[in-house]
């Protein structure tokens, strides 16, 4: 069975106190049944990674992710953090290539490919984000765009390296807009991504890669998205900032066991 994952991307929100409170509230609200087949990830801002990982050290179903890392091991890169630094404060994963990093910080697929290599070298799981702009969706070009993002960032990896990659399909027009891709729209692209991975790495490898949906995923639409066969979970932005909403989205994953 593919790993089911619900990951919260807090972006640049919270302070230390409310970050710790959110971690504690999420861990306390989930029952063993809720997380029997679902892995929960929380990605707080970098200054809170260590506190979050300390607070959750006794909780075996929630792990911590960073929202970015630099591609180099170390060096004169003021303001940056390496993958080794992320790992050293207790994070298990790092989100890479988020559309906000692409849009506001000029990250390209080539750069993100280097970051993925750096993360994997430190045994972090790389949560690689891809997704088309509204113009690509409207022109019908979205598969070509997403396909190029997958190819350029992931096709230099070995099948073994790919085992530690999680893909998040996040159509940019759905992020923070309240507009969600329909289950059919999301499933189409997820299946397409998996077919690309199958062509390159083989069907059995592709079948093991978790592909998350992101973009205005909320308690009221998570179930219908998670019911889709190629959607293995969600990368949640706004709704991950409130414990009740995030927990409801984690619980929505149980739809997969009801079939
Ligand atoms: P959203 O963000 O859920 O607020 O749309 C998702 C993301 O950017 O990862």
Tab-separated table of C-alpha atoms and ligand atoms in Angstrom, residues 9 11 98 100 170 174-176 215-217 235-238, ligand 1:
chain	number	residue	atom	x	y	z
A	9	UNK	CA	2.367	23.797	5.125
A	11	UNK	CA	3.997	29.075	5.295
A	98	UNK	CA	6.523	25.209	-3.817
A	100	UNK	CA	5.514	30.492	-3.946
A	170	UNK	CA	-0.728	21.928	-6.528
A	174	UNK	CA	-6.152	26.746	-6.529
A	175	UNK	CA	-3.582	27.790	-3.902
A	176	UNK	CA	-5.016	30.141	-1.300
A	215	UNK	CA	-4.751	23.892	-3.323
A	216	UNK	CA	-7.653	25.006	-1.099
A	217	UNK	CA	-8.067	21.514	0.326
A	235	UNK	CA	-0.587	19.303	1.183
A	236	UNK	CA	-2.654	21.736	3.184
A	237	UNK	CA	-1.935	25.455	3.484
A	238	UNK	CA	-4.546	27.724	5.097
B	1	LIG	P1	-3.827	26.341	0.451
B	1	LIG	O1	-2.251	26.158	0.191
B	1	LIG	O2	-4.321	25.060	1.071
B	1	LIG	O3	-3.925	27.513	1.396
B	1	LIG	O4	-4.468	26.608	-0.863
B	1	LIG	C1	-1.720	24.934	-0.243
B	1	LIG	C2	-0.217	25.082	-0.411
B	1	LIG	O5	0.234	26.148	-0.824
B	1	LIG	O6	0.558	24.149	-0.117
